[in-house]
mmCIF file of C-alpha atoms and ligand atoms in Angstrom:
data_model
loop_
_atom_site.group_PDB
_atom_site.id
_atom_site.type_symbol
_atom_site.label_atom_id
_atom_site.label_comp_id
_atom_site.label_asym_id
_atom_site.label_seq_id
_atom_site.Cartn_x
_atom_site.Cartn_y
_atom_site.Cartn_z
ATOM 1 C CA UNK U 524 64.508 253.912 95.572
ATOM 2 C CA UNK U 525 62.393 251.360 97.452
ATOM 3 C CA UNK U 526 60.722 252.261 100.846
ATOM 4 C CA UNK U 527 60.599 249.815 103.172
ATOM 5 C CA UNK U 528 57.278 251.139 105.605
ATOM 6 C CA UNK U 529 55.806 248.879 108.360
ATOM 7 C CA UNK U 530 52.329 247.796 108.108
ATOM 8 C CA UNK U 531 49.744 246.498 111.090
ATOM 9 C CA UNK U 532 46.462 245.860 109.688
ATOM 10 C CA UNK U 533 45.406 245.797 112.896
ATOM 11 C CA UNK U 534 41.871 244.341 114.253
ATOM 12 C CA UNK U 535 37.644 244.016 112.722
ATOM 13 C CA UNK U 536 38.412 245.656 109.179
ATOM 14 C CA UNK U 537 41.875 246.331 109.146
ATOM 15 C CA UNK U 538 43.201 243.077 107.022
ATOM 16 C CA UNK U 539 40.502 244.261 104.875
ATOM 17 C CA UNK U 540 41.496 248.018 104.264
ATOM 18 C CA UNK U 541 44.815 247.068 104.495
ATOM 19 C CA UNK U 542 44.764 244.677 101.635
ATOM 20 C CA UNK U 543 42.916 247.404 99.510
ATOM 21 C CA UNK U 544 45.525 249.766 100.122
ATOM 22 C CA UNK U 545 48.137 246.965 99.253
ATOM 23 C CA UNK U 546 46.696 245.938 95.765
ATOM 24 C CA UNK U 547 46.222 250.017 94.965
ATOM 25 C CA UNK U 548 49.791 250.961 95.586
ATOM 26 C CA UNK U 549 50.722 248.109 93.804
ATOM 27 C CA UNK U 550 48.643 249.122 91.220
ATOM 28 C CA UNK U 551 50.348 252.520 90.894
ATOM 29 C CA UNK U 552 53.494 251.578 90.959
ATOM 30 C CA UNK U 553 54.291 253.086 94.194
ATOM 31 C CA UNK U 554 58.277 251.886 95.212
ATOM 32 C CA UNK U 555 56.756 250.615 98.569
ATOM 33 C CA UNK U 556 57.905 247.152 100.080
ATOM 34 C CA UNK U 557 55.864 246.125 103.169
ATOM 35 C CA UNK U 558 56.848 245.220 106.102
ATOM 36 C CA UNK U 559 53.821 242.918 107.418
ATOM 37 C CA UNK U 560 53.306 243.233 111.693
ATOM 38 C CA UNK U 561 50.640 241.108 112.904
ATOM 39 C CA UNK U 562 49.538 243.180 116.021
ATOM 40 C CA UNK U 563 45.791 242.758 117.478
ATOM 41 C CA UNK U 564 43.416 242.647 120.112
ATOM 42 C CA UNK U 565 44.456 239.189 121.622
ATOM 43 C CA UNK U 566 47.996 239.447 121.127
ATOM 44 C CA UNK U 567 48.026 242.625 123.061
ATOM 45 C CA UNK U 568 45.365 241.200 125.581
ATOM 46 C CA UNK U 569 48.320 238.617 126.177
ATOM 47 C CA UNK U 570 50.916 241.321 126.824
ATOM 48 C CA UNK U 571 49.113 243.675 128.922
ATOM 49 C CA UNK U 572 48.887 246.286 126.207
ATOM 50 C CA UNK U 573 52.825 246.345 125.739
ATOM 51 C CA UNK U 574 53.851 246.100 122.291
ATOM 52 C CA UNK U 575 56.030 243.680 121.199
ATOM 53 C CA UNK U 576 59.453 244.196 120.385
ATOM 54 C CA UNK U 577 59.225 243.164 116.712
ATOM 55 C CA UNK U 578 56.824 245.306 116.000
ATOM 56 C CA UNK U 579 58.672 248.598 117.841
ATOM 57 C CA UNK U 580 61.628 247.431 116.197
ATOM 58 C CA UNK U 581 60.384 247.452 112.488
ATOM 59 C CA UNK U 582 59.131 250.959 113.153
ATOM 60 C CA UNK U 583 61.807 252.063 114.637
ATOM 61 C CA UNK U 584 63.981 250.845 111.566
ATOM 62 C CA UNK U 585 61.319 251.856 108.757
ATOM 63 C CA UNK U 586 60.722 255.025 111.008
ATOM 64 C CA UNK U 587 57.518 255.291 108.904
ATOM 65 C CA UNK U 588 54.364 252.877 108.802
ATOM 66 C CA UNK U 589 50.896 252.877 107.823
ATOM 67 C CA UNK U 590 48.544 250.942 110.557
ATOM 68 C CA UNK U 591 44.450 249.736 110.634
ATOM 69 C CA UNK U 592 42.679 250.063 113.517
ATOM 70 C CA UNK U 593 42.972 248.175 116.691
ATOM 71 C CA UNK U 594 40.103 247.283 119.031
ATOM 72 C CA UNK U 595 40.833 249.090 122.463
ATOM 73 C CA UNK U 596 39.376 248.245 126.091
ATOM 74 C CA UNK U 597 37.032 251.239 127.002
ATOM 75 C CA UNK U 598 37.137 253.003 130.552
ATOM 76 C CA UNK U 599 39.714 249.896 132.154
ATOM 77 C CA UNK U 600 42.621 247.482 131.284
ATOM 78 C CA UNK U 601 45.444 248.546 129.459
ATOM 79 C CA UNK U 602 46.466 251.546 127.611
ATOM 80 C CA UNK U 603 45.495 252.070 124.261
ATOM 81 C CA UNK U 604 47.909 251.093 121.863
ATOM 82 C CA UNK U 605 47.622 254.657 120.022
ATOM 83 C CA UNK U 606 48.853 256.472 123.089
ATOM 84 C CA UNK U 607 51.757 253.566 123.822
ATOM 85 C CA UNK U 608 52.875 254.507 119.642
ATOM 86 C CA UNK U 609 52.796 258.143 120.021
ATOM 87 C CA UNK U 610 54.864 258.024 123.244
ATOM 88 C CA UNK U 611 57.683 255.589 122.054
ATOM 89 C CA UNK U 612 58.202 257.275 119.211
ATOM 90 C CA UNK U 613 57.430 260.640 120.356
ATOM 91 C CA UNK U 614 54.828 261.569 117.749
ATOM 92 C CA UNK U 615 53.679 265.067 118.341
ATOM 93 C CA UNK U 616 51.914 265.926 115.459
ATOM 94 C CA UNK U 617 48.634 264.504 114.898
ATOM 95 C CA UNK U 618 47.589 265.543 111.456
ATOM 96 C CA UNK U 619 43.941 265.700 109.817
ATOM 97 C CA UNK U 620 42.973 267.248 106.569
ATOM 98 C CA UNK U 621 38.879 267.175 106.437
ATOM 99 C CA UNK U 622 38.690 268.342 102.555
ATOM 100 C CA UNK U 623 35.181 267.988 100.872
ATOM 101 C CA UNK U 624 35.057 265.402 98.378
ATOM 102 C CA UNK U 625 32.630 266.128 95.348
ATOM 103 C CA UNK U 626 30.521 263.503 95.188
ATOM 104 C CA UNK U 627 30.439 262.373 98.988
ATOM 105 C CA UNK U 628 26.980 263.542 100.305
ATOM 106 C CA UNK U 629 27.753 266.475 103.508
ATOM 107 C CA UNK U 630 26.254 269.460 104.583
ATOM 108 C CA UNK U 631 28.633 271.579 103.031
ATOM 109 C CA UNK U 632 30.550 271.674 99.693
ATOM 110 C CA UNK U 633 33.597 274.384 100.505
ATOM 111 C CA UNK U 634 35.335 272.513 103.256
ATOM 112 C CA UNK U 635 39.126 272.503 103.217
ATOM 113 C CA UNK U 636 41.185 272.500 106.809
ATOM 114 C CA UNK U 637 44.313 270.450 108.433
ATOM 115 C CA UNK U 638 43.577 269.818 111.590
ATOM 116 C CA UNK U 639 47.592 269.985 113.618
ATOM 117 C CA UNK U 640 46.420 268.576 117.177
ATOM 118 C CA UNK U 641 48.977 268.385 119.727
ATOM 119 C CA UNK U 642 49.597 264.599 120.102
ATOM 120 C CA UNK U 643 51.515 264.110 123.312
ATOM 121 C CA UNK U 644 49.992 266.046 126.233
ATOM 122 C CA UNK U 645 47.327 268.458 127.545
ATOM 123 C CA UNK U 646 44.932 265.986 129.231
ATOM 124 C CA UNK U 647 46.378 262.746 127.434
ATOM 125 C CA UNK U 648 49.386 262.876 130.002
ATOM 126 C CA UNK U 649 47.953 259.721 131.658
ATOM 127 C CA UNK U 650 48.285 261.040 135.132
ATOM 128 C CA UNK U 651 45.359 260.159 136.650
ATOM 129 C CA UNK U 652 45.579 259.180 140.295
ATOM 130 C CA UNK U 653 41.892 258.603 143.035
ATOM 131 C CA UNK U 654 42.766 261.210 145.609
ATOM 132 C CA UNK U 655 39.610 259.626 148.578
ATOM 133 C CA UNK U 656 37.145 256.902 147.217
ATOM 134 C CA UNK U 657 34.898 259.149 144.998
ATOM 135 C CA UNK U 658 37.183 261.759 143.892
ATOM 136 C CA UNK U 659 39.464 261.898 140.676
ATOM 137 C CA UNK U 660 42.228 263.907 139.803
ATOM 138 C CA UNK U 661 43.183 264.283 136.027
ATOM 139 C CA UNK U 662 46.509 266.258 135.644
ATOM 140 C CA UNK U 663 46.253 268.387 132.420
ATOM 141 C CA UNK U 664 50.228 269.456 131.390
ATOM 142 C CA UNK U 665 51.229 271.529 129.070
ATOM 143 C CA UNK U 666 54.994 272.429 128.428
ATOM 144 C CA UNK U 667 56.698 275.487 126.434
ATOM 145 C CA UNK U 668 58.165 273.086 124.758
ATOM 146 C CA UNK U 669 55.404 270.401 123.225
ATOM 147 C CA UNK U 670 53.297 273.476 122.376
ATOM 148 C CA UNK U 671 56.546 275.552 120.654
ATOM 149 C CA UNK U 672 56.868 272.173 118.799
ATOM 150 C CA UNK U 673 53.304 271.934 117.586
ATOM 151 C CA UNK U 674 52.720 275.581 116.592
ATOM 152 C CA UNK U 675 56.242 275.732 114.346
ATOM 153 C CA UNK U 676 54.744 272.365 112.645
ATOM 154 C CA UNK U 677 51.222 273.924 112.312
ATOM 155 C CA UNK U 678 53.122 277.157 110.643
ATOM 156 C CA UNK U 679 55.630 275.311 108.676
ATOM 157 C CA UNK U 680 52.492 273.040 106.792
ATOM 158 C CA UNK U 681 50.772 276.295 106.279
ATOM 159 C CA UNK U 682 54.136 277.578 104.431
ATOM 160 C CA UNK U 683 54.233 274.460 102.572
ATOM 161 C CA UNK U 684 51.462 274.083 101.652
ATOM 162 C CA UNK U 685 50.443 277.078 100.451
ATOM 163 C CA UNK U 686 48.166 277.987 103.310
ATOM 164 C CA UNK U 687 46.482 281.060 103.983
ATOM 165 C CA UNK U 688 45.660 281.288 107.804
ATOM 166 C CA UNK U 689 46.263 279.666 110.946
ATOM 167 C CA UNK U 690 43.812 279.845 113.808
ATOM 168 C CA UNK U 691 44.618 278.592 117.155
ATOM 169 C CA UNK U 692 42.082 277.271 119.692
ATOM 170 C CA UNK U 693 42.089 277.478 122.956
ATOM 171 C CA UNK U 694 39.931 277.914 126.274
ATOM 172 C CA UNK U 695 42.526 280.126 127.594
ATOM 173 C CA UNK U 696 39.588 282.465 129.033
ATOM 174 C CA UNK U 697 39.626 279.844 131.674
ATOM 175 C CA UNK U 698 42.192 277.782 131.882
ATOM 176 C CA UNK U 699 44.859 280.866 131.489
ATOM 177 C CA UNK U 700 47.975 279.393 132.828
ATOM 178 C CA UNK U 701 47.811 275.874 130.630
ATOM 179 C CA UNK U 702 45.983 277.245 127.610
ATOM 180 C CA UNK U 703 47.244 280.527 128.130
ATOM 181 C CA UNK U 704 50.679 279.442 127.619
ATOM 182 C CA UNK U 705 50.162 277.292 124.419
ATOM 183 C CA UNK U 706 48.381 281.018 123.538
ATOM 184 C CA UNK U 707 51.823 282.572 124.014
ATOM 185 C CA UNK U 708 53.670 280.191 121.925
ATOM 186 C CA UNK U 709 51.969 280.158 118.628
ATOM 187 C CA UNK U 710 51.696 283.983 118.847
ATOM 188 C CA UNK U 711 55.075 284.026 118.846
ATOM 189 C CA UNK U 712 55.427 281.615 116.192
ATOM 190 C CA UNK U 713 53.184 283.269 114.059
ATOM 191 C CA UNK U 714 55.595 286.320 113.768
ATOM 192 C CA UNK U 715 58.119 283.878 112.203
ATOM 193 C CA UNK U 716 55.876 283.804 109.675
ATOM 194 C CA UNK U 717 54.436 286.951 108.303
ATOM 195 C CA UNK U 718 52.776 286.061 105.870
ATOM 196 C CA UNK U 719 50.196 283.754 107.237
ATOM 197 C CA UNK U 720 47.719 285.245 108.840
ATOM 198 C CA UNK U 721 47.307 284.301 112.199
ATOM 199 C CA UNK U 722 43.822 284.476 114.569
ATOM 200 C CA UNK U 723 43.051 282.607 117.770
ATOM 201 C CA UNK U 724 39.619 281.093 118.869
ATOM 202 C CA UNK U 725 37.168 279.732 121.954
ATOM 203 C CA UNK U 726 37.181 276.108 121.337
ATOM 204 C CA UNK U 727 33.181 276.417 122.106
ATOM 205 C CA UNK U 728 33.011 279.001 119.260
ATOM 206 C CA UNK U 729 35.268 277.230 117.094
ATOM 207 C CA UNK U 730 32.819 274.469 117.005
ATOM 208 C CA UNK U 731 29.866 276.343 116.455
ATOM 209 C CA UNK U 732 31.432 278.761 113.815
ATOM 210 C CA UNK U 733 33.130 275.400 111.973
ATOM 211 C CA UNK U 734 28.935 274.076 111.729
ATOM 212 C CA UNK U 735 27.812 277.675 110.015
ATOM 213 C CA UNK U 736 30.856 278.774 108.530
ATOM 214 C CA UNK U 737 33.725 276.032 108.025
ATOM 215 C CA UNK U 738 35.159 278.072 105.030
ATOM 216 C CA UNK U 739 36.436 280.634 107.841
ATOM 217 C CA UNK U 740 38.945 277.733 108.830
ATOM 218 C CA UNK U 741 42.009 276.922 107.136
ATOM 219 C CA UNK U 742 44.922 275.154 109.423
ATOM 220 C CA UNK U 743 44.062 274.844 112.711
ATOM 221 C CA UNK U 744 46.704 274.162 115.814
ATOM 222 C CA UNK U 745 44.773 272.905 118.927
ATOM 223 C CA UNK U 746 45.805 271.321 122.185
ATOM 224 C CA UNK U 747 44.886 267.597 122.142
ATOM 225 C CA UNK U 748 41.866 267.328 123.842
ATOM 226 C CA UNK U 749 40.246 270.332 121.712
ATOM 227 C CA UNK U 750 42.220 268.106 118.763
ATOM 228 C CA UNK U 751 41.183 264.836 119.099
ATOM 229 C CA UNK U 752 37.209 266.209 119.277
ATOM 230 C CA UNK U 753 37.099 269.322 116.702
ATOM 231 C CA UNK U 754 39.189 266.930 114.332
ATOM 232 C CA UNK U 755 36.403 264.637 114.471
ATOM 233 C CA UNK U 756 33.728 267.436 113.904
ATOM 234 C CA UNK U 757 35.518 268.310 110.769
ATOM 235 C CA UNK U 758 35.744 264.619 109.299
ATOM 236 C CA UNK U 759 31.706 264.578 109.989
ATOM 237 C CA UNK U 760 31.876 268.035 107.892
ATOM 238 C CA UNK U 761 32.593 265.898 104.513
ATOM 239 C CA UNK U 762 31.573 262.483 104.715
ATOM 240 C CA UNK U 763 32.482 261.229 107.972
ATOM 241 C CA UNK U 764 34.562 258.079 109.105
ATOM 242 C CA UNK U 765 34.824 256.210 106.384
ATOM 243 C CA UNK U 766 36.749 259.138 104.063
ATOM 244 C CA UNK U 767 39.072 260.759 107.299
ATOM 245 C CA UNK U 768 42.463 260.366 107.184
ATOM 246 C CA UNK U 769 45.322 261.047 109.782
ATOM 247 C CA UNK U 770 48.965 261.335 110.443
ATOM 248 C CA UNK U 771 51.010 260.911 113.452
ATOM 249 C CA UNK U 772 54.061 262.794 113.078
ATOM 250 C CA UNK U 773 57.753 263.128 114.491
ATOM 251 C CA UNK U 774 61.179 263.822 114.055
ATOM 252 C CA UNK U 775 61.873 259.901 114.806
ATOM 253 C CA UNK U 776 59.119 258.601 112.853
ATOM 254 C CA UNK U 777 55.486 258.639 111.205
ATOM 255 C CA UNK U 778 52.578 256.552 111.775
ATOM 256 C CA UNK U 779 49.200 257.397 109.176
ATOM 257 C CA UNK U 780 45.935 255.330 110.156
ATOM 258 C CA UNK U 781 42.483 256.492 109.319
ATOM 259 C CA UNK U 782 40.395 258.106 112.093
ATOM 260 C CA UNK U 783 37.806 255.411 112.259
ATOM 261 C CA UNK U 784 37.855 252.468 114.487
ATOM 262 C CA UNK U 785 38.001 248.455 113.604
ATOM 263 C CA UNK U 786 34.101 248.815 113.051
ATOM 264 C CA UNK U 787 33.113 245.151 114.406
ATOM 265 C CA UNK U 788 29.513 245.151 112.876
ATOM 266 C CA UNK U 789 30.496 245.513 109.203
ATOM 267 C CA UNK U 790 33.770 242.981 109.987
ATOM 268 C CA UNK U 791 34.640 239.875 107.799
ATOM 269 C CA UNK U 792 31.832 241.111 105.465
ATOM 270 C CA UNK U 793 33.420 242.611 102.149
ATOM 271 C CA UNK U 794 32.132 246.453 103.332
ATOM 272 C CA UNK U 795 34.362 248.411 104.987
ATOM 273 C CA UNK U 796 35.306 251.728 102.642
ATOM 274 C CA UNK U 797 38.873 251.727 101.889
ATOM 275 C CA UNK U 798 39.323 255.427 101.424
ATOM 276 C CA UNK U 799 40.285 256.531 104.444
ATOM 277 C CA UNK U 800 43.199 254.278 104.931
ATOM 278 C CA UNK U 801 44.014 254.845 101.646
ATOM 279 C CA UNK U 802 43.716 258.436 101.965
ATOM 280 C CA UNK U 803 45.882 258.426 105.008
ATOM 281 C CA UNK U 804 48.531 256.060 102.476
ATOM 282 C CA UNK U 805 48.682 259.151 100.200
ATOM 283 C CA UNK U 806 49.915 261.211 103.134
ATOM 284 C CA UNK U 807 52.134 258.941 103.540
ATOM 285 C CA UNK U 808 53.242 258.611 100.335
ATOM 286 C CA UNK U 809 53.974 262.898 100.081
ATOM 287 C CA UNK U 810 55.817 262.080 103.377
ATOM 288 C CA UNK U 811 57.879 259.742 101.898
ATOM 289 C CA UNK U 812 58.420 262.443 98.704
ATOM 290 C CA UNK U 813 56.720 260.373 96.141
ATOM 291 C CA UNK U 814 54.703 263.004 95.171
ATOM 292 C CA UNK U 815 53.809 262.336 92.219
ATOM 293 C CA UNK U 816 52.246 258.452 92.811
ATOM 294 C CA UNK U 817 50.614 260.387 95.953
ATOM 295 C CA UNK U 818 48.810 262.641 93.300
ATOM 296 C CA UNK U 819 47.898 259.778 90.887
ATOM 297 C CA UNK U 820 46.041 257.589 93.994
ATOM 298 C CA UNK U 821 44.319 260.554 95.091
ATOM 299 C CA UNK U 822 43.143 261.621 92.145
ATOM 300 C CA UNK U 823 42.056 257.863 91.593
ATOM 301 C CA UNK U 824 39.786 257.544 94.252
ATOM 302 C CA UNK U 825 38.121 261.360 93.719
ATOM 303 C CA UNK U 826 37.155 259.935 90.664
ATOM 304 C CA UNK U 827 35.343 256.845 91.992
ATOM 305 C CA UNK U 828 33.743 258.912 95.332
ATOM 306 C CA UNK U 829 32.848 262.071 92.332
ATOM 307 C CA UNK U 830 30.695 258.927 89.364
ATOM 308 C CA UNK U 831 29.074 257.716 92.971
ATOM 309 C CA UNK U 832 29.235 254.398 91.296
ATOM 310 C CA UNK U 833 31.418 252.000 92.863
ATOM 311 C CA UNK U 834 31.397 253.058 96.378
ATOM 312 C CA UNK U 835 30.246 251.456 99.850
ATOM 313 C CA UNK U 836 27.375 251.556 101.732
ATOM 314 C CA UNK U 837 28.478 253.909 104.119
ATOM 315 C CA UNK U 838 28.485 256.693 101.281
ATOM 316 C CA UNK U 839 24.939 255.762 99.947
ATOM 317 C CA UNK U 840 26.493 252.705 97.565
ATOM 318 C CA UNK U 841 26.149 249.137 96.800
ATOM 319 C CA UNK U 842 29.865 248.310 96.032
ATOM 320 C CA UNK U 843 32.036 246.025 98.565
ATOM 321 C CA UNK U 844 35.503 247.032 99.513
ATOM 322 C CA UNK U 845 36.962 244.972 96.466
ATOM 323 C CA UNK U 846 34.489 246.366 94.100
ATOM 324 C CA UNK U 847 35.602 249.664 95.293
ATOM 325 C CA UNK U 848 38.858 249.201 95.519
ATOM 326 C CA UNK U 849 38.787 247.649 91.311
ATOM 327 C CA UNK U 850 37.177 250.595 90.590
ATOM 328 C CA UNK U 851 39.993 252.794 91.722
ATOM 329 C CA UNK U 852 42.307 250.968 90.072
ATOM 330 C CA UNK U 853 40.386 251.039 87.190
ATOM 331 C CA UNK U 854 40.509 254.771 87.275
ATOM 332 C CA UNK U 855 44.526 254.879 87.785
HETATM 333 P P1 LIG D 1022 34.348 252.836 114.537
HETATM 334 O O1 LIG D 1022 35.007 253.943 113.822
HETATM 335 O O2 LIG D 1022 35.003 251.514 114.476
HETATM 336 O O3 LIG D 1022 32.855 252.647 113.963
HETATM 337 C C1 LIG D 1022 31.849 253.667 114.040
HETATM 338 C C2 LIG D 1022 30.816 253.444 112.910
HETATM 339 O O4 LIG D 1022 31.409 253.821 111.652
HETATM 340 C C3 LIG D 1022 30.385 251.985 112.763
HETATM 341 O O5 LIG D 1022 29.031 251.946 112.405
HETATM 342 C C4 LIG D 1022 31.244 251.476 111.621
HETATM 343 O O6 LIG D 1022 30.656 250.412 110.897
HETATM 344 C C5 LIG D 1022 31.416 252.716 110.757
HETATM 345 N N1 LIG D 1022 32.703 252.703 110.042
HETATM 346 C C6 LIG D 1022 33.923 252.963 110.568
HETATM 347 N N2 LIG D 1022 34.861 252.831 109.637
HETATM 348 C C7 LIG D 1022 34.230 252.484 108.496
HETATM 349 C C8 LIG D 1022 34.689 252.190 107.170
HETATM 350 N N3 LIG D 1022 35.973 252.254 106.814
HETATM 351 N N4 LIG D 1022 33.754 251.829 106.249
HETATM 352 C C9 LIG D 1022 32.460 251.791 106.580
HETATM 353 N N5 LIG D 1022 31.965 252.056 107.801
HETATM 354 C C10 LIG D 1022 32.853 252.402 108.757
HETATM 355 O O7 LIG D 1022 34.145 253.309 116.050
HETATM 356 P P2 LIG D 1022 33.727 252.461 117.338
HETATM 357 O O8 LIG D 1022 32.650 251.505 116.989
HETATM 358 O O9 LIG D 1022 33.489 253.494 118.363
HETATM 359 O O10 LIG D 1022 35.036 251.666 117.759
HETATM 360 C C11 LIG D 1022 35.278 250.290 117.477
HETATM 361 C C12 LIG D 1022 36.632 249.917 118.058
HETATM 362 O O11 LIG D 1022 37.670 250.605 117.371
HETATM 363 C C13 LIG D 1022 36.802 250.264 119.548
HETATM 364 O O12 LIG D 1022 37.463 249.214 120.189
HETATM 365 C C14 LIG D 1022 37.656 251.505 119.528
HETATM 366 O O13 LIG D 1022 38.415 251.625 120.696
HETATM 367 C C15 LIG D 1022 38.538 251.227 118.320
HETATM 368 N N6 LIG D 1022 39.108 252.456 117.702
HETATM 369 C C16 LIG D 1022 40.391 252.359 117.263
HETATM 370 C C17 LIG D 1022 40.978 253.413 116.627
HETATM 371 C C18 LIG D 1022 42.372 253.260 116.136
HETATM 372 O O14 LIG D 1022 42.963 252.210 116.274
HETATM 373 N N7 LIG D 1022 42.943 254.277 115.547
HETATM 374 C C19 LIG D 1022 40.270 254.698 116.435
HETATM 375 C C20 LIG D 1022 38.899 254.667 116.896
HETATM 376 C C21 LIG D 1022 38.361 253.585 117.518
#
């Protein structure tokens, strides 16, 4: 069976990644037919931010695509496409594994978490309103319902996968109604399932115990503020940027991008490293059940990041993104 998933390259290196990702899947095989969305910077500077309808459309008929980076307007004009996605579709389940690749320099060789950050919520609500000139108001919601949601994902990937623990972090020490509530739903949740063990953490601890002991961690379910900023902690844990994947996840749809950005100083130029994106394409490709092509491309590019020899210059090589990208089919 052929899957028909939408794809937005998106802005700076997207095309670039993108077209990696394309000639790799091709290469293995993968039953994937693409679904091509031009979406980018200008076009959404002409629309105010809102997506257009082609674009919402092929999702919603695909109701799974794979998406590059898009350059976003920092601190005014208009939302960030990201947040407009996860809305529409409802994705609630941002998803980050931060495994240690052999061969990728890091501090640490014995890293292996998913990162399940709430996606739709918590201080990403958008309601943010100037009560008098020189005072802000930021509403921070959290609902029984988004945080039931997130902790039964969070314990259902453990199961799944194999897992042994789930931690939950929080700052429910102050914040006790908001935080204190998400609190109360996952340890509920957890005694659906017994046999994951379940602990809860400080987010401020979390972070320092994840720099001296990361192996402690093993799925983690945060709110999405605490999310969106330990998930990025844990990509720096084993490589950084350039080898982070994610996953956007929801019952009407799934969206997988890498965590980094469009990069504009390495843009145009041949550099950008591939692996993320098509790390993020191998989640997608379990999603879709093709487990088996999923295994093949991982394993593919492990072997390239483990000989060191073919890689990009943000992982201490010489290779461009084609050269890399060869190489990894090469070692299908
Ligand atoms: P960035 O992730 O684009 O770049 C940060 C640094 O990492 C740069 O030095 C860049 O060259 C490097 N880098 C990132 N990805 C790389 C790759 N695949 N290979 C090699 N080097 C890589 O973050 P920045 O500069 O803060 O953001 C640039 C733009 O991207 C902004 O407009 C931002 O809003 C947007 N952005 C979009 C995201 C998305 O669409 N999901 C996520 C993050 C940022």
């Amino acid at each position: 069976m052929t899957h028909t998933v939408t794809l937005i390259p998106g802005d700076g290196i997207g095309p670039e990644i993108a077209a990696a990702v394309q000639k790799v899947l091709a290469a293995a095989g993968a039953p994937v037919q693409w679904d091509l969305q031009p979406l980018n910077e200008s076009i959404l500077t002409e629309t105010k931010g809102v997506p257009p309808a082609a674009v919402l459309d092929s999702i919603r008929r695909n109701r799974v695509a794979l998406k590059g980076p898009l350059t976003t307007p920092i601190g005014a004009g208009y939302t960030s496409l990201n947040l407009v996605l996860r809305k529409t579709f409802d994705l609630y389940a941002n998803v980050r594994p931060a495994k240690t690749h052999p061969g990728v320099r890091s501090r640490y060789d014995n890293v292996d978490i998913i990162v399940v950050r709430e996606n739709t919520e918590g201080e990403y609500s958008g309601l943010e309103h100037e009560v008098v000139p020189g005072v802000v108001e930021s509403l921070k919601v959290i609902t029984r319902k988004a945080s039931d949601r997130i902790a039964r994902y969070a314990f259902e990937l453990a199961r799944a996968q194999k897992r042994k623990k789930v931690t939950s972090v929080h700052k429910a020490n102050i914040m006790k109604k908001s935080d204190g509530l998400f609190l109360e739903c996952c340890r509920a949740m957890a005694k659906q399932f017994p046999e994951i063990v379940y602990d809860e953490m400080i987010v401020d601890n979390t972070c320092m115990q994840l720099v001296v002991r990361p192996e402690r961690f093993d799925v983690m379910v945060l709110p999405n503020l605490y999310g969106d900023i330990v998930s990025d902690l844990c990509a720096g844990l084993v490589g950084g940027l350039g080898v982070a994947p994610s996953g956007n996840i929801g019952e009407q749809g799934a969206i997988f991008e890498a965590v980094h950005g469009s990069a504009p100083d390495i843009a145009g130029k041949g550099l950008a490293n591939p692996t993320a994106l098509l790390l993020s394409a191998v989640m997608l490709l379990r999603h879709l059940g093709e487990m088996d092509i999923a295994t093949r491309v991982e394993g593919a590019v492990q072997k390239v990041l483990r000989e060191g020899k073919y890689v990009t210059g943000d992982l201490g090589g010489k290779a461009g993104t084609m050269e890399m990208t060869d190489a990894i089919i090469g070692a299908l």
